[in-house]
Amino acid sequence: MSHLASILVLLLKIQATKSCAGVSLKTQELYAIVFLTRYLDLFTNFVSLYVEWNRWKGETQNRRSGTNAVKQRLTAKLASDATDTYCWIFRSYNTIMKLIFIGSALAIIWLMRRHKVVRQSYDKSQDTFRYEFLLAPCFLLSLVLNNMFTVMEVLWTFSIYLEAVAILPQMVLLQRTRNVDNLTGNYVFLLGAYRALYILNWIYRYYTEPGYRQWLVWLSGIVQTAVYCDFFYYYIQSWKNNEKLQLPA
């Protein structure tokens, strides 16, 4: 939820101020690539809410209007499908969240590139990070270090590696401009907090779930959190001293 909150904060900033000053388009494009390559399963495991709702509705109507024998069979079937129903709800939630992440990332990019007012505030001269130097190593690494050498698995692994460093263009931009407005600072903080909270979740699962091991994800998460450490320090200092956030050049 911290990740979703960070996106909402960024959209709020752009919508309220009609400005994307201090926001790195390079980072937003990297996150769009992360989401698009990670959530390719949307095309293979799509959950249709309309179809499932009508199936459940039809079974309920049959149970109400049928004979006792039919009612008993349908009741038993519905009871046995309870676990499947919970799984379907979980899958539906995941599908919706994936679509939100992809849609919001593309919407932010569109606002920064195409909105006639917002795009004028984008400082292209400062946002010059060469992100191809992130894309190429992450992709090559995903070809070598992955859990299974398939297209879906390699692209999923690539998204994990890329997410760990996707914030770097944003960090470089903030260091160049130095003064960071509150909403941009909160956006970056929430992004970092999301991954830090994941590490706590991994630690808990490691001690409570026998055999739980995800070395590639763990390593990427640690790297990603380390990237934020310097920002966290100055963010907390500015909050404690009630001062405007400033990063060293």
CSV table of C-alpha atoms in Angstrom, one decimal:
chain,number,residue,atom,x,y,z
A,1,MET,CA,0.0,0.0,0.0
A,2,SER,CA,3.0,2.3,0.5
A,3,HIS,CA,3.8,2.0,-3.2
A,4,LEU,CA,0.2,2.8,-4.1
A,5,ALA,CA,0.3,5.8,-1.7
A,6,SER,CA,3.4,7.1,-3.4
A,7,ILE,CA,1.8,7.0,-6.8
A,8,LEU,CA,-1.3,8.8,-5.5
A,9,VAL,CA,0.9,11.5,-3.9
A,10,LEU,CA,2.7,12.0,-7.2
A,11,LEU,CA,-0.6,12.2,-9.2
A,12,LEU,CA,-2.0,14.6,-6.6
A,13,LYS,CA,1.1,16.8,-6.9
A,14,ILE,CA,0.8,17.0,-10.7
A,15,GLN,CA,-2.9,17.4,-10.7
A,16,ALA,CA,-3.0,20.1,-8.0
A,17,THR,CA,-0.1,22.1,-9.1
A,18,LYS,CA,-0.2,21.4,-12.9
A,19,SER,CA,3.5,21.0,-12.5
A,20,CYS,CA,6.0,18.1,-12.6
A,21,ALA,CA,9.0,20.1,-11.5
A,22,GLY,CA,11.4,17.9,-9.6
A,23,VAL,CA,10.0,14.7,-11.0
A,24,SER,CA,12.2,12.5,-13.2
A,25,LEU,CA,10.5,11.4,-16.4
A,26,LYS,CA,13.3,8.8,-16.7
A,27,THR,CA,12.4,7.2,-13.5
A,28,GLN,CA,8.7,7.1,-14.4
A,29,GLU,CA,9.5,5.4,-17.7
A,30,LEU,CA,11.7,2.9,-15.9
A,31,TYR,CA,8.8,2.1,-13.6
A,32,ALA,CA,6.5,1.7,-16.5
A,33,ILE,CA,8.9,-0.9,-18.0
A,34,VAL,CA,9.1,-2.6,-14.6
A,35,PHE,CA,5.3,-3.0,-14.4
A,36,LEU,CA,4.8,-4.0,-18.0
A,37,THR,CA,7.5,-6.8,-17.8
A,38,ARG,CA,6.5,-8.0,-14.4
A,39,TYR,CA,2.7,-8.2,-15.0
A,40,LEU,CA,2.8,-10.1,-18.3
A,41,ASP,CA,0.7,-12.8,-16.6
A,42,LEU,CA,-2.2,-10.5,-17.0
A,43,PHE,CA,-2.4,-11.8,-20.6
A,44,THR,CA,-2.2,-15.5,-19.5
A,45,ASN,CA,-4.1,-15.5,-16.2
A,46,PHE,CA,-6.7,-12.8,-16.7
A,47,VAL,CA,-9.6,-12.9,-14.3
A,48,SER,CA,-12.9,-11.8,-15.8
A,49,LEU,CA,-15.1,-10.3,-13.0
A,50,TYR,CA,-18.1,-10.2,-15.4
A,51,VAL,CA,-17.9,-13.9,-16.3
A,52,GLU,CA,-17.3,-15.1,-12.7
A,53,TRP,CA,-20.1,-13.0,-11.4
A,54,ASN,CA,-22.6,-14.4,-13.9
A,55,ARG,CA,-21.4,-17.9,-13.2
A,56,TRP,CA,-22.0,-17.4,-9.5
A,57,LYS,CA,-25.4,-15.7,-10.1
A,58,GLY,CA,-26.6,-18.6,-12.3
A,59,GLU,CA,-25.6,-21.2,-9.8
A,60,THR,CA,-27.4,-19.3,-7.0
A,61,GLN,CA,-30.6,-19.0,-9.1
A,62,ASN,CA,-30.6,-22.7,-9.9
A,63,ARG,CA,-30.2,-23.5,-6.3
A,64,ARG,CA,-33.2,-21.4,-5.4
A,65,SER,CA,-35.5,-22.7,-8.1
A,66,GLY,CA,-34.4,-26.4,-8.4
A,67,THR,CA,-35.6,-29.6,-6.7
A,68,ASN,CA,-34.3,-30.7,-3.4
A,69,ALA,CA,-31.8,-33.1,-5.0
A,70,VAL,CA,-30.5,-30.4,-7.3
A,71,LYS,CA,-30.4,-27.9,-4.4
A,72,GLN,CA,-28.3,-30.4,-2.4
A,73,ARG,CA,-25.9,-31.0,-5.2
A,74,LEU,CA,-25.5,-27.3,-5.9
A,75,THR,CA,-25.1,-26.5,-2.2
A,76,ALA,CA,-22.4,-29.1,-1.9
A,77,LYS,CA,-20.7,-27.8,-5.0
A,78,LEU,CA,-20.8,-24.2,-3.7
A,79,ALA,CA,-19.4,-25.3,-0.3
A,80,SER,CA,-16.6,-27.3,-2.0
A,81,ASP,CA,-15.8,-24.2,-4.1
A,82,ALA,CA,-15.4,-21.9,-1.1
A,83,THR,CA,-11.6,-22.1,-1.2
A,84,ASP,CA,-11.7,-21.4,-4.9
A,85,THR,CA,-13.9,-18.4,-4.3
A,86,TYR,CA,-11.4,-16.9,-1.9
A,87,CYS,CA,-8.6,-17.6,-4.4
A,88,TRP,CA,-10.6,-15.9,-7.1
A,89,ILE,CA,-11.1,-12.9,-4.9
A,90,PHE,CA,-7.4,-12.7,-4.2
A,91,ARG,CA,-6.6,-13.1,-7.9
A,92,SER,CA,-9.2,-10.4,-8.8
A,93,TYR,CA,-7.6,-8.0,-6.3
A,94,ASN,CA,-4.1,-8.7,-7.8
A,95,THR,CA,-5.4,-8.2,-11.3
A,96,ILE,CA,-7.0,-4.8,-10.3
A,97,MET,CA,-3.8,-3.7,-8.5
A,98,LYS,CA,-1.6,-4.6,-11.5
A,99,LEU,CA,-3.8,-2.7,-13.9
A,100,ILE,CA,-3.7,0.3,-11.5
A,101,PHE,CA,0.1,0.3,-11.4
A,102,ILE,CA,0.4,0.0,-15.1
A,103,GLY,CA,-2.3,2.6,-15.8
A,104,SER,CA,-1.0,5.1,-13.3
A,105,ALA,CA,2.6,4.8,-14.6
A,106,LEU,CA,1.5,5.4,-18.2
A,107,ALA,CA,-0.8,8.2,-17.1
A,108,ILE,CA,2.1,10.0,-15.3
A,109,ILE,CA,4.3,9.6,-18.4
A,110,TRP,CA,1.5,11.0,-20.6
A,111,LEU,CA,1.0,14.0,-18.3
A,112,MET,CA,4.7,14.8,-18.3
A,113,ARG,CA,5.1,14.4,-22.1
A,114,ARG,CA,1.8,15.5,-23.6
A,115,HIS,CA,-0.2,17.7,-21.2
A,116,LYS,CA,0.1,21.2,-22.5
A,117,VAL,CA,0.6,22.8,-19.1
A,118,VAL,CA,2.4,20.1,-17.1
A,119,ARG,CA,5.0,19.3,-19.8
A,120,GLN,CA,6.2,22.9,-19.7
A,121,SER,CA,7.4,22.5,-16.1
A,122,TYR,CA,9.5,19.4,-17.0
A,123,ASP,CA,13.2,20.3,-16.8
A,124,LYS,CA,14.7,18.1,-19.5
A,125,SER,CA,18.1,19.8,-19.1
A,126,GLN,CA,18.5,18.5,-15.6
A,127,ASP,CA,16.9,15.0,-16.1
A,128,THR,CA,19.8,13.6,-18.2
A,129,PHE,CA,20.5,10.3,-16.5
A,130,ARG,CA,21.4,7.7,-19.2
A,131,TYR,CA,19.0,4.9,-18.2
A,132,GLU,CA,20.2,2.6,-20.9
A,133,PHE,CA,23.1,2.0,-18.6
A,134,LEU,CA,20.6,0.5,-16.2
A,135,LEU,CA,18.4,-1.4,-18.7
A,136,ALA,CA,21.3,-3.3,-20.4
A,137,PRO,CA,23.0,-4.6,-17.2
A,138,CYS,CA,19.7,-5.6,-15.6
A,139,PHE,CA,18.6,-7.5,-18.7
A,140,LEU,CA,21.9,-9.3,-19.1
A,141,LEU,CA,21.8,-10.2,-15.4
A,142,SER,CA,18.3,-11.6,-15.7
A,143,LEU,CA,19.5,-13.9,-18.5
A,144,VAL,CA,22.2,-15.3,-16.2
A,145,LEU,CA,20.6,-15.2,-12.8
A,146,ASN,CA,17.0,-16.4,-12.8
A,147,ASN,CA,14.9,-19.2,-11.3
A,148,MET,CA,13.9,-20.6,-14.7
A,149,PHE,CA,15.0,-19.8,-18.2
A,150,THR,CA,11.7,-19.0,-19.8
A,151,VAL,CA,10.5,-15.7,-21.4
A,152,MET,CA,8.1,-14.9,-18.6
A,153,GLU,CA,10.5,-15.8,-15.8
A,154,VAL,CA,13.4,-13.9,-17.4
A,155,LEU,CA,11.3,-10.7,-17.9
A,156,TRP,CA,9.9,-11.0,-14.3
A,157,THR,CA,13.5,-11.3,-13.0
A,158,PHE,CA,14.5,-8.3,-15.2
A,159,SER,CA,11.7,-6.3,-13.6
A,160,ILE,CA,13.0,-7.2,-10.1
A,161,TYR,CA,16.5,-6.1,-10.9
A,162,LEU,CA,15.4,-2.9,-12.7
A,163,GLU,CA,13.1,-1.8,-9.9
A,164,ALA,CA,16.1,-1.9,-7.5
A,165,VAL,CA,17.7,0.9,-9.5
A,166,ALA,CA,14.8,2.7,-11.2
A,167,ILE,CA,14.8,5.5,-8.6
A,168,LEU,CA,18.4,6.5,-9.5
A,169,PRO,CA,17.5,9.1,-12.2
A,170,GLN,CA,15.1,10.7,-9.6
A,171,MET,CA,17.8,10.8,-7.0
A,172,VAL,CA,20.2,12.4,-9.4
A,173,LEU,CA,17.7,15.0,-10.4
A,174,LEU,CA,16.9,15.9,-6.7
A,175,GLN,CA,20.6,16.2,-6.0
A,176,ARG,CA,21.0,18.6,-8.9
A,177,THR,CA,18.1,20.8,-8.0
A,178,ARG,CA,18.8,20.4,-4.3
A,179,ASN,CA,15.5,22.0,-3.0
A,180,VAL,CA,12.8,19.3,-2.8
A,181,ASP,CA,9.2,20.3,-2.5
A,182,ASN,CA,7.1,18.4,0.2
A,183,LEU,CA,5.0,16.3,-2.2
A,184,THR,CA,8.0,15.1,-4.2
A,185,GLY,CA,9.9,14.3,-1.0
A,186,ASN,CA,6.9,12.4,0.3
A,187,TYR,CA,6.6,10.5,-3.0
A,188,VAL,CA,10.2,9.4,-2.9
A,189,PHE,CA,10.0,8.5,0.8
A,190,LEU,CA,6.9,6.3,0.4
A,191,LEU,CA,8.6,4.5,-2.5
A,192,GLY,CA,11.6,3.7,-0.3
A,193,ALA,CA,9.4,2.8,2.7
A,194,TYR,CA,7.5,0.3,0.5
A,195,ARG,CA,10.6,-1.7,-0.1
A,196,ALA,CA,11.9,-1.4,3.4
A,197,LEU,CA,8.6,-2.8,4.7
A,198,TYR,CA,8.9,-5.7,2.3
A,199,ILE,CA,12.2,-6.6,3.9
A,200,LEU,CA,10.5,-6.8,7.3
A,201,ASN,CA,7.9,-9.1,5.7
A,202,TRP,CA,10.7,-11.3,4.2
A,203,ILE,CA,12.3,-11.6,7.6
A,204,TYR,CA,9.0,-12.6,9.2
A,205,ARG,CA,8.3,-15.2,6.5
A,206,TYR,CA,11.8,-16.6,6.7
A,207,TYR,CA,11.3,-17.5,10.4
A,208,THR,CA,7.6,-18.6,10.1
A,209,GLU,CA,7.5,-20.4,6.7
A,210,PRO,CA,9.8,-23.5,6.4
A,211,GLY,CA,11.7,-23.5,3.1
A,212,TYR,CA,10.9,-19.9,2.2
A,213,ARG,CA,13.9,-18.7,0.2
A,214,GLN,CA,13.9,-16.0,-2.5
A,215,TRP,CA,17.5,-15.0,-2.9
A,216,LEU,CA,17.2,-12.9,-6.0
A,217,VAL,CA,14.3,-10.9,-4.7
A,218,TRP,CA,16.0,-10.4,-1.3
A,219,LEU,CA,19.3,-9.2,-2.9
A,220,SER,CA,17.5,-6.8,-5.1
A,221,GLY,CA,15.4,-5.5,-2.2
A,222,ILE,CA,18.5,-4.9,-0.1
A,223,VAL,CA,20.2,-3.0,-3.0
A,224,GLN,CA,17.0,-0.9,-3.5
A,225,THR,CA,16.7,0.0,0.1
A,226,ALA,CA,20.4,0.9,0.3
A,227,VAL,CA,19.9,3.4,-2.6
A,228,TYR,CA,17.4,5.2,-0.4
A,229,CYS,CA,19.4,5.3,2.8
A,230,ASP,CA,21.0,8.7,2.1
A,231,PHE,CA,17.6,10.2,1.2
A,232,PHE,CA,16.0,8.7,4.3
A,233,TYR,CA,18.6,10.4,6.5
A,234,TYR,CA,18.0,13.9,5.0
A,235,TYR,CA,14.2,13.4,4.9
A,236,ILE,CA,14.1,12.5,8.6
A,237,GLN,CA,16.4,15.4,9.5
A,238,SER,CA,14.2,17.9,7.7
A,239,TRP,CA,11.1,16.5,9.3
A,240,LYS,CA,12.7,16.6,12.8
A,241,ASN,CA,13.9,20.2,12.3
A,242,ASN,CA,10.8,21.3,10.5
A,243,GLU,CA,12.9,22.5,7.6
A,244,LYS,CA,12.6,22.3,3.8
A,245,LEU,CA,14.2,19.1,2.5
A,246,GLN,CA,17.6,19.8,0.8
A,247,LEU,CA,19.9,17.2,-0.6
A,248,PRO,CA,23.7,17.7,-0.9
A,249,ALA,CA,25.0,18.2,-4.4
